[in-house]
Amino acid sequence: MKRILITGALGQIGTELTLKLREIYRGDFVIATDIRKNDSEAAQNGPFEILDVTSLNSIIEIAKKYKVDTIIHLAALLSAKAEASPLNAWNLNMGGLLNALETAREMNAQFFTPSSIGAFGPTTPKTLTPQDTVMRPATMYGVNKVAGELLCDYYHRKYAVDTRGLRFPGLISYIAPPGGGTTDYAVEIFYEAINSRNYTCYIKEGTYMDMMYMPDALNALIDLMEADSSRLTHRNSFNVTAMSFAPEQLALEIRKHIPDFEITYKVDPIRQMIADSWPNSIDASAAEAEWGFKIEYDLAKMTVDMIQKLLRKGNKKG
Ligand code: VAH
């Protein structure tokens, strides 16, 4: 029986992952942790601990208390917040990751942490970005992600920790909103389309970025963690994607369901700089070949589901 510790469990990925893992495995063996508690189901319907991942003793203490054999490390600052506060980002994104890896080594635990398309930079081939290519990111978040991938591979090579990771694209979800990312517009737009029929987008027209609906992201994470280790040539981390679109294409898809929806633009230069440094589309063939990565939601199917679920939820954030 898996005993899973999730850090950053009340964030965009963690909130839904915690609930899904408690459905798949016995709920009392999925320990959610975050820097503070909230009233979300993830914090209420199973074991929860306050955890600051920058404290090695704290994470080891919780791991030993629950005898964990799997660590899913999600606690991190996303790209825009990291660019606004680079030293804090280094401390949390790298210090927290090192502590989580040290804990996995001590507990002989399997380990997952997400990388991102943010690990690529302006000199990376922009179309169908290969699994193995130039990675010289122009942001602190990207530096953290590349260094994180290398650190996870190091812990696998040197200490035989079973580390695995995914280079996630922008993730779109209706349960917990993202916080401080560059791709957040692709989530905010749905709330505003329903609320006010208008969205002012901070990313300019024609800016393509890879995206994925959260159900596909969670399935990819679980499929990777359950994949036969002997099949993995790569580990940290796999390119995965479901779609690539620019803001105007998402707006067009939303207008098929909300005909009077209007998008306007007020570009945020920092997040535009970040987006411009990332690929337009990435190649996920290594993930498909090595562990059978597949997706269920394309842009049309995701848009229908997002609007239906937000209307049913009453369109409140969080
Ligand atoms: C961000 N949502 O925007 C995250 C993600 C690829 C984007 O890493 O920072």
GROMACS .gro file of C-alpha atoms and ligand atoms in nm:
model
  327
    1MET     CA    1   0.000   0.000   0.000
    2LYS     CA    2   0.138   0.338  -0.099
    3ARG     CA    3   0.184   0.600   0.170
    4ILE     CA    4   0.204   0.932  -0.016
    5LEU     CA    5   0.327   1.271   0.110
    6ILE     CA    6   0.222   1.568  -0.106
    7THR     CA    7   0.386   1.908  -0.053
    8GLY     CA    8   0.209   2.218  -0.186
    9ALA     CA    9  -0.109   2.008  -0.166
   10LEU     CA   10  -0.341   2.312  -0.157
   11GLY     CA   11  -0.210   2.463  -0.480
   12GLN     CA   12  -0.359   2.430  -0.830
   13ILE     CA   13  -0.225   2.076  -0.897
   14GLY     CA   14  -0.215   1.957  -0.536
   15THR     CA   15  -0.578   2.033  -0.455
   16GLU     CA   16  -0.710   1.801  -0.726
   17LEU     CA   17  -0.428   1.548  -0.703
   18THR     CA   18  -0.487   1.496  -0.329
   19LEU     CA   19  -0.856   1.419  -0.387
   20LYS     CA   20  -0.783   1.188  -0.682
   21LEU     CA   21  -0.512   0.992  -0.498
   22ARG     CA   22  -0.738   0.951  -0.195
   23GLU     CA   23  -0.996   0.798  -0.429
   24ILE     CA   24  -0.741   0.560  -0.587
   25TYR     CA   25  -0.550   0.467  -0.271
   26ARG     CA   26  -0.690   0.457   0.082
   27GLY     CA   27  -0.760   0.816   0.186
   28ASP     CA   28  -0.573   0.792   0.515
   29PHE     CA   29  -0.249   0.708   0.333
   30VAL     CA   30  -0.240   1.034   0.134
   31ILE     CA   31  -0.094   1.306   0.356
   32ALA     CA   32  -0.159   1.659   0.230
   33THR     CA   33   0.079   1.931   0.346
   34ASP     CA   34   0.109   2.302   0.276
   35ILE     CA   35   0.247   2.619   0.434
   36ARG     CA   36  -0.102   2.705   0.565
   37LYS     CA   37  -0.439   2.531   0.590
   38ASN     CA   38  -0.760   2.635   0.414
   39ASP     CA   39  -1.119   2.509   0.404
   40SER     CA   40  -1.070   2.307   0.083
   41GLU     CA   41  -1.175   1.940   0.072
   42ALA     CA   42  -0.810   1.842   0.025
   43ALA     CA   43  -0.727   1.993   0.364
   44GLN     CA   44  -1.036   1.858   0.536
   45ASN     CA   45  -1.107   1.504   0.409
   46GLY     CA   46  -0.783   1.328   0.512
   47PRO     CA   47  -0.451   1.373   0.694
   48PHE     CA   48  -0.318   1.732   0.670
   49GLU     CA   49  -0.001   1.886   0.815
   50ILE     CA   50   0.131   2.241   0.804
   51LEU     CA   51   0.475   2.216   0.639
   52ASP     CA   52   0.740   2.469   0.539
   53VAL     CA   53   0.951   2.271   0.289
   54THR     CA   54   1.248   2.502   0.345
   55SER     CA   55   1.289   2.322   0.681
   56LEU     CA   56   1.456   1.982   0.626
   57ASN     CA   57   1.379   1.868   0.980
   58SER     CA   58   1.009   1.947   0.936
   59ILE     CA   59   0.968   1.746   0.617
   60ILE     CA   60   1.168   1.450   0.752
   61GLU     CA   61   0.965   1.455   1.077
   62ILE     CA   62   0.633   1.433   0.887
   63ALA     CA   63   0.770   1.169   0.646
   64LYS     CA   64   0.876   0.950   0.939
   65LYS     CA   65   0.551   1.011   1.130
   66TYR     CA   66   0.350   0.868   0.839
   67LYS     CA   67   0.617   0.624   0.715
   68VAL     CA   68   0.579   0.758   0.360
   69ASP     CA   69   0.708   0.562   0.059
   70THR     CA   70   0.617   0.820  -0.203
   71ILE     CA   71   0.681   1.197  -0.210
   72ILE     CA   72   0.507   1.425  -0.460
   73HIS     CA   73   0.678   1.761  -0.424
   74LEU     CA   74   0.466   2.046  -0.562
   75ALA     CA   75   0.551   2.336  -0.329
   76ALA     CA   76   0.704   2.610  -0.547
   77LEU     CA   77   0.674   2.968  -0.669
   78LEU     CA   78   0.546   2.984  -1.029
   79SER     CA   79   0.707   3.185  -1.309
   80ALA     CA   80   0.566   3.538  -1.265
   81LYS     CA   81   0.596   3.536  -0.885
   82ALA     CA   82   0.947   3.390  -0.914
   83GLU     CA   83   1.049   3.666  -1.156
   84ALA     CA   84   0.918   3.928  -0.913
   85SER     CA   85   1.102   3.773  -0.618
   86PRO     CA   86   1.399   3.574  -0.754
   87LEU     CA   87   1.583   3.517  -0.425
   88ASN     CA   88   1.270   3.386  -0.253
   89ALA     CA   89   1.209   3.169  -0.559
   90TRP     CA   90   1.559   3.020  -0.541
   91ASN     CA   91   1.521   2.956  -0.168
   92LEU     CA   92   1.182   2.784  -0.197
   93ASN     CA   93   1.215   2.620  -0.540
   94MET     CA   94   1.570   2.489  -0.488
   95GLY     CA   95   1.598   2.470  -0.108
   96GLY     CA   96   1.259   2.304  -0.081
   97LEU     CA   97   1.340   2.061  -0.361
   98LEU     CA   98   1.674   1.962  -0.205
   99ASN     CA   99   1.500   1.897   0.129
  100ALA     CA  100   1.232   1.688  -0.038
  101LEU     CA  101   1.496   1.486  -0.226
  102GLU     CA  102   1.700   1.432   0.092
  103THR     CA  103   1.382   1.309   0.261
  104ALA     CA  104   1.309   1.072  -0.027
  105ARG     CA  105   1.666   0.940  -0.001
  106GLU     CA  106   1.633   0.885   0.376
  107MET     CA  107   1.290   0.719   0.341
  108ASN     CA  108   1.382   0.523   0.027
  109ALA     CA  109   1.070   0.683  -0.122
  110GLN     CA  110   0.967   0.718  -0.487
  111PHE     CA  111   0.978   1.087  -0.586
  112PHE     CA  112   0.791   1.317  -0.827
  113THR     CA  113   0.829   1.686  -0.887
  114PRO     CA  114   0.700   1.883  -1.186
  115SER     CA  115   0.924   2.061  -1.429
  116SER     CA  116   0.771   2.291  -1.688
  117ILE     CA  117   0.790   2.417  -2.043
  118GLY     CA  118   0.940   2.710  -1.854
  119ALA     CA  119   1.263   2.506  -1.843
  120PHE     CA  120   1.317   2.598  -2.209
  121GLY     CA  121   1.453   2.936  -2.318
  122PRO     CA  122   1.476   3.178  -2.613
  123THR     CA  123   1.747   2.968  -2.790
  124THR     CA  124   1.543   2.646  -2.768
  125PRO     CA  125   1.376   2.535  -3.097
  126LYS     CA  126   1.025   2.685  -3.062
  127THR     CA  127   0.816   2.445  -3.273
  128LEU     CA  128   0.769   2.084  -3.158
  129THR     CA  129   1.046   2.140  -2.903
  130PRO     CA  130   1.233   1.808  -2.869
  131GLN     CA  131   1.268   1.608  -2.546
  132ASP     CA  132   1.648   1.656  -2.558
  133THR     CA  133   1.753   2.003  -2.672
  134VAL     CA  134   1.911   2.337  -2.574
  135MET     CA  135   1.786   2.452  -2.234
  136ARG     CA  136   1.901   2.804  -2.143
  137PRO     CA  137   1.595   2.961  -1.977
  138ALA     CA  138   1.580   3.339  -1.935
  139THR     CA  139   1.383   3.337  -1.608
  140MET     CA  140   1.454   3.244  -1.246
  141TYR     CA  141   1.168   2.992  -1.267
  142GLY     CA  142   1.330   2.832  -1.571
  143VAL     CA  143   1.670   2.823  -1.400
  144ASN     CA  144   1.501   2.653  -1.104
  145LYS     CA  145   1.331   2.400  -1.333
  146VAL     CA  146   1.646   2.306  -1.528
  147ALA     CA  147   1.852   2.285  -1.208
  148GLY     CA  148   1.570   2.084  -1.050
  149GLU     CA  149   1.568   1.835  -1.337
  150LEU     CA  150   1.945   1.791  -1.308
  151LEU     CA  151   1.924   1.754  -0.928
  152CYS     CA  152   1.654   1.485  -0.958
  153ASP     CA  153   1.861   1.294  -1.215
  154TYR     CA  154   2.163   1.327  -0.980
  155TYR     CA  155   1.969   1.177  -0.688
  156HIS     CA  156   1.865   0.889  -0.911
  157ARG     CA  157   2.219   0.824  -1.039
  158LYS     CA  158   2.405   0.875  -0.708
  159TYR     CA  159   2.153   0.747  -0.449
  160ALA     CA  160   1.919   0.530  -0.662
  161VAL     CA  161   1.618   0.745  -0.563
  162ASP     CA  162   1.334   0.664  -0.805
  163THR     CA  163   1.286   1.024  -0.923
  164ARG     CA  164   1.044   1.107  -1.205
  165GLY     CA  165   0.913   1.435  -1.348
  166LEU     CA  166   0.697   1.597  -1.614
  167ARG     CA  167   0.755   1.923  -1.801
  168PHE     CA  168   0.399   2.045  -1.756
  169PRO     CA  169   0.253   2.307  -1.993
  170GLY     CA  170   0.006   2.563  -1.864
  171LEU     CA  171  -0.256   2.375  -1.662
  172ILE     CA  172  -0.623   2.466  -1.682
  173SER     CA  173  -0.861   2.371  -1.401
  174TYR     CA  174  -1.190   2.479  -1.247
  175ILE     CA  175  -1.127   2.377  -0.884
  176ALA     CA  176  -0.820   2.563  -0.753
  177PRO     CA  177  -0.693   2.859  -0.961
  178PRO     CA  178  -0.319   2.883  -1.037
  179GLY     CA  179  -0.124   3.147  -0.850
  180GLY     CA  180   0.145   3.366  -0.999
  181GLY     CA  181   0.198   3.192  -1.330
  182THR     CA  182   0.228   3.320  -1.685
  183THR     CA  183  -0.036   3.086  -1.826
  184ASP     CA  184  -0.296   3.183  -1.563
  185TYR     CA  185  -0.483   3.387  -1.828
  186ALA     CA  186  -0.612   3.060  -1.973
  187VAL     CA  187  -0.794   2.993  -1.644
  188GLU     CA  188  -0.899   3.349  -1.553
  189ILE     CA  189  -1.062   3.396  -1.896
  190PHE     CA  190  -1.325   3.130  -1.821
  191TYR     CA  191  -1.429   3.293  -1.491
  192GLU     CA  192  -1.456   3.635  -1.656
  193ALA     CA  193  -1.636   3.501  -1.964
  194ILE     CA  194  -1.911   3.369  -1.736
  195ASN     CA  195  -1.905   3.663  -1.491
  196SER     CA  196  -1.874   3.967  -1.713
  197ARG     CA  197  -1.865   3.844  -2.074
  198ASN     CA  198  -1.531   4.028  -2.107
  199TYR     CA  199  -1.169   3.948  -2.031
  200THR     CA  200  -0.866   4.181  -2.051
  201CYS     CA  201  -0.578   3.952  -2.140
  202TYR     CA  202  -0.222   4.031  -2.025
  203ILE     CA  203  -0.068   3.815  -2.301
  204LYS     CA  204  -0.079   3.957  -2.654
  205GLU     CA  205  -0.256   3.798  -2.951
  206GLY     CA  206  -0.052   3.543  -3.143
  207THR     CA  207   0.141   3.420  -2.836
  208TYR     CA  208   0.127   3.041  -2.854
  209MET     CA  209   0.185   2.831  -2.543
  210ASP     CA  210   0.132   2.463  -2.466
  211MET     CA  211  -0.160   2.390  -2.236
  212MET     CA  212  -0.332   2.090  -2.075
  213TYR     CA  213  -0.656   2.029  -1.890
  214MET     CA  214  -0.601   1.923  -1.528
  215PRO     CA  215  -0.762   1.574  -1.560
  216ASP     CA  216  -0.503   1.487  -1.828
  217ALA     CA  217  -0.221   1.628  -1.613
  218LEU     CA  218  -0.322   1.418  -1.311
  219ASN     CA  219  -0.353   1.102  -1.523
  220ALA     CA  220  -0.009   1.166  -1.674
  221LEU     CA  221   0.145   1.207  -1.328
  222ILE     CA  222  -0.012   0.886  -1.196
  223ASP     CA  223   0.068   0.689  -1.515
  224LEU     CA  224   0.432   0.801  -1.498
  225MET     CA  225   0.464   0.710  -1.130
  226GLU     CA  226   0.314   0.366  -1.195
  227ALA     CA  227   0.519   0.302  -1.512
  228ASP     CA  228   0.769   0.017  -1.521
  229SER     CA  229   1.100   0.174  -1.421
  230SER     CA  230   1.291  -0.045  -1.672
  231ARG     CA  231   1.105   0.124  -1.961
  232LEU     CA  232   1.224   0.473  -1.870
  233THR     CA  233   1.513   0.612  -2.072
  234HIS     CA  234   1.434   0.965  -1.950
  235ARG     CA  235   1.322   1.053  -1.600
  236ASN     CA  236   1.353   1.423  -1.523
  237SER     CA  237   1.166   1.536  -1.701
  238PHE     CA  238   0.929   1.429  -1.978
  239ASN     CA  239   0.777   1.674  -2.226
  240VAL     CA  240   0.397   1.645  -2.206
  241THR     CA  241   0.132   1.856  -2.378
  242ALA     CA  242  -0.231   1.841  -2.495
  243MET     CA  243  -0.275   2.152  -2.707
  244SER     CA  244  -0.108   2.476  -2.810
  245PHE     CA  245  -0.309   2.793  -2.858
  246ALA     CA  246  -0.293   3.173  -2.856
  247PRO     CA  247  -0.539   3.385  -2.653
  248GLU     CA  248  -0.757   3.472  -2.954
  249GLN     CA  249  -0.808   3.101  -3.032
  250LEU     CA  250  -0.925   3.029  -2.678
  251ALA     CA  251  -1.158   3.331  -2.697
  252LEU     CA  252  -1.305   3.200  -3.025
  253GLU     CA  253  -1.371   2.859  -2.865
  254ILE     CA  254  -1.539   3.022  -2.563
  255ARG     CA  255  -1.757   3.236  -2.796
  256LYS     CA  256  -1.905   2.914  -2.938
  257HIS     CA  257  -2.076   2.879  -2.597
  258ILE     CA  258  -2.094   3.245  -2.482
  259PRO     CA  259  -2.157   3.434  -2.810
  260ASP     CA  260  -2.126   3.786  -2.663
  261PHE     CA  261  -1.790   3.718  -2.496
  262GLU     CA  262  -1.526   3.982  -2.582
  263ILE     CA  263  -1.149   3.966  -2.525
  264THR     CA  264  -0.943   4.284  -2.498
  265TYR     CA  265  -0.567   4.319  -2.435
  266LYS     CA  266  -0.351   4.505  -2.182
  267VAL     CA  267  -0.012   4.338  -2.211
  268ASP     CA  268   0.197   4.277  -1.897
  269PRO     CA  269   0.555   4.320  -2.022
  270ILE     CA  270   0.706   4.082  -1.766
  271ARG     CA  271   0.469   3.794  -1.831
  272GLN     CA  272   0.489   3.864  -2.207
  273MET     CA  273   0.870   3.841  -2.187
  274ILE     CA  274   0.837   3.509  -2.002
  275ALA     CA  275   0.583   3.372  -2.252
  276ASP     CA  276   0.795   3.484  -2.550
  277SER     CA  277   1.092   3.287  -2.408
  278TRP     CA  278   0.895   2.962  -2.399
  279PRO     CA  279   0.820   2.719  -2.688
  280ASN     CA  280   0.517   2.757  -2.913
  281SER     CA  281   0.463   2.380  -2.910
  282ILE     CA  282   0.653   2.086  -2.763
  283ASP     CA  283   0.703   1.726  -2.876
  284ALA     CA  284   0.574   1.460  -2.632
  285SER     CA  285   0.684   1.151  -2.829
  286ALA     CA  286   0.930   1.032  -2.563
  287ALA     CA  287   0.652   1.019  -2.301
  288GLU     CA  288   0.425   0.839  -2.550
  289ALA     CA  289   0.694   0.582  -2.631
  290GLU     CA  290   0.836   0.520  -2.283
  291TRP     CA  291   0.521   0.503  -2.067
  292GLY     CA  292   0.218   0.543  -2.296
  293PHE     CA  293   0.136   0.912  -2.233
  294LYS     CA  294  -0.200   1.006  -2.385
  295ILE     CA  295  -0.453   1.287  -2.349
  296GLU     CA  296  -0.834   1.299  -2.350
  297TYR     CA  297  -0.907   1.673  -2.370
  298ASP     CA  298  -0.838   1.895  -2.669
  299LEU     CA  299  -0.929   2.267  -2.677
  300ALA     CA  300  -1.293   2.210  -2.776
  301LYS     CA  301  -1.360   1.934  -2.522
  302MET     CA  302  -1.183   2.123  -2.241
  303THR     CA  303  -1.380   2.442  -2.311
  304VAL     CA  304  -1.714   2.262  -2.289
  305ASP     CA  305  -1.615   2.094  -1.962
  306MET     CA  306  -1.469   2.409  -1.801
  307ILE     CA  307  -1.781   2.616  -1.873
  308GLN     CA  308  -2.017   2.340  -1.756
  309LYS     CA  309  -1.824   2.278  -1.433
  310LEU     CA  310  -1.783   2.650  -1.352
  311LEU     CA  311  -2.155   2.714  -1.403
  312ARG     CA  312  -2.235   2.417  -1.179
  313LYS     CA  313  -1.982   2.539  -0.918
  314GLY     CA  314  -2.128   2.890  -0.920
  315ASN     CA  315  -1.810   3.021  -1.082
  316LYS     CA  316  -1.639   3.111  -0.753
  317LYS     CA  317  -1.260   3.099  -0.756
  318GLY     CA  318  -1.091   2.849  -0.522
  319VAH     C1  319   0.345   2.914  -1.492
  319VAH     N1  320   0.154   2.764  -1.481
  319VAH     O1  321   0.278   2.983  -1.570
  319VAH     C2  322   0.299   2.769  -1.468
  319VAH     C3  323   0.360   2.675  -1.569
  319VAH     C4  324   0.415   2.634  -1.810
  319VAH     C5  325   0.354   2.727  -1.710
  319VAH     O2  326   0.489   2.638  -1.536
  319VAH     O3  327   0.444   2.955  -1.435
   0.00000   0.00000   0.00000
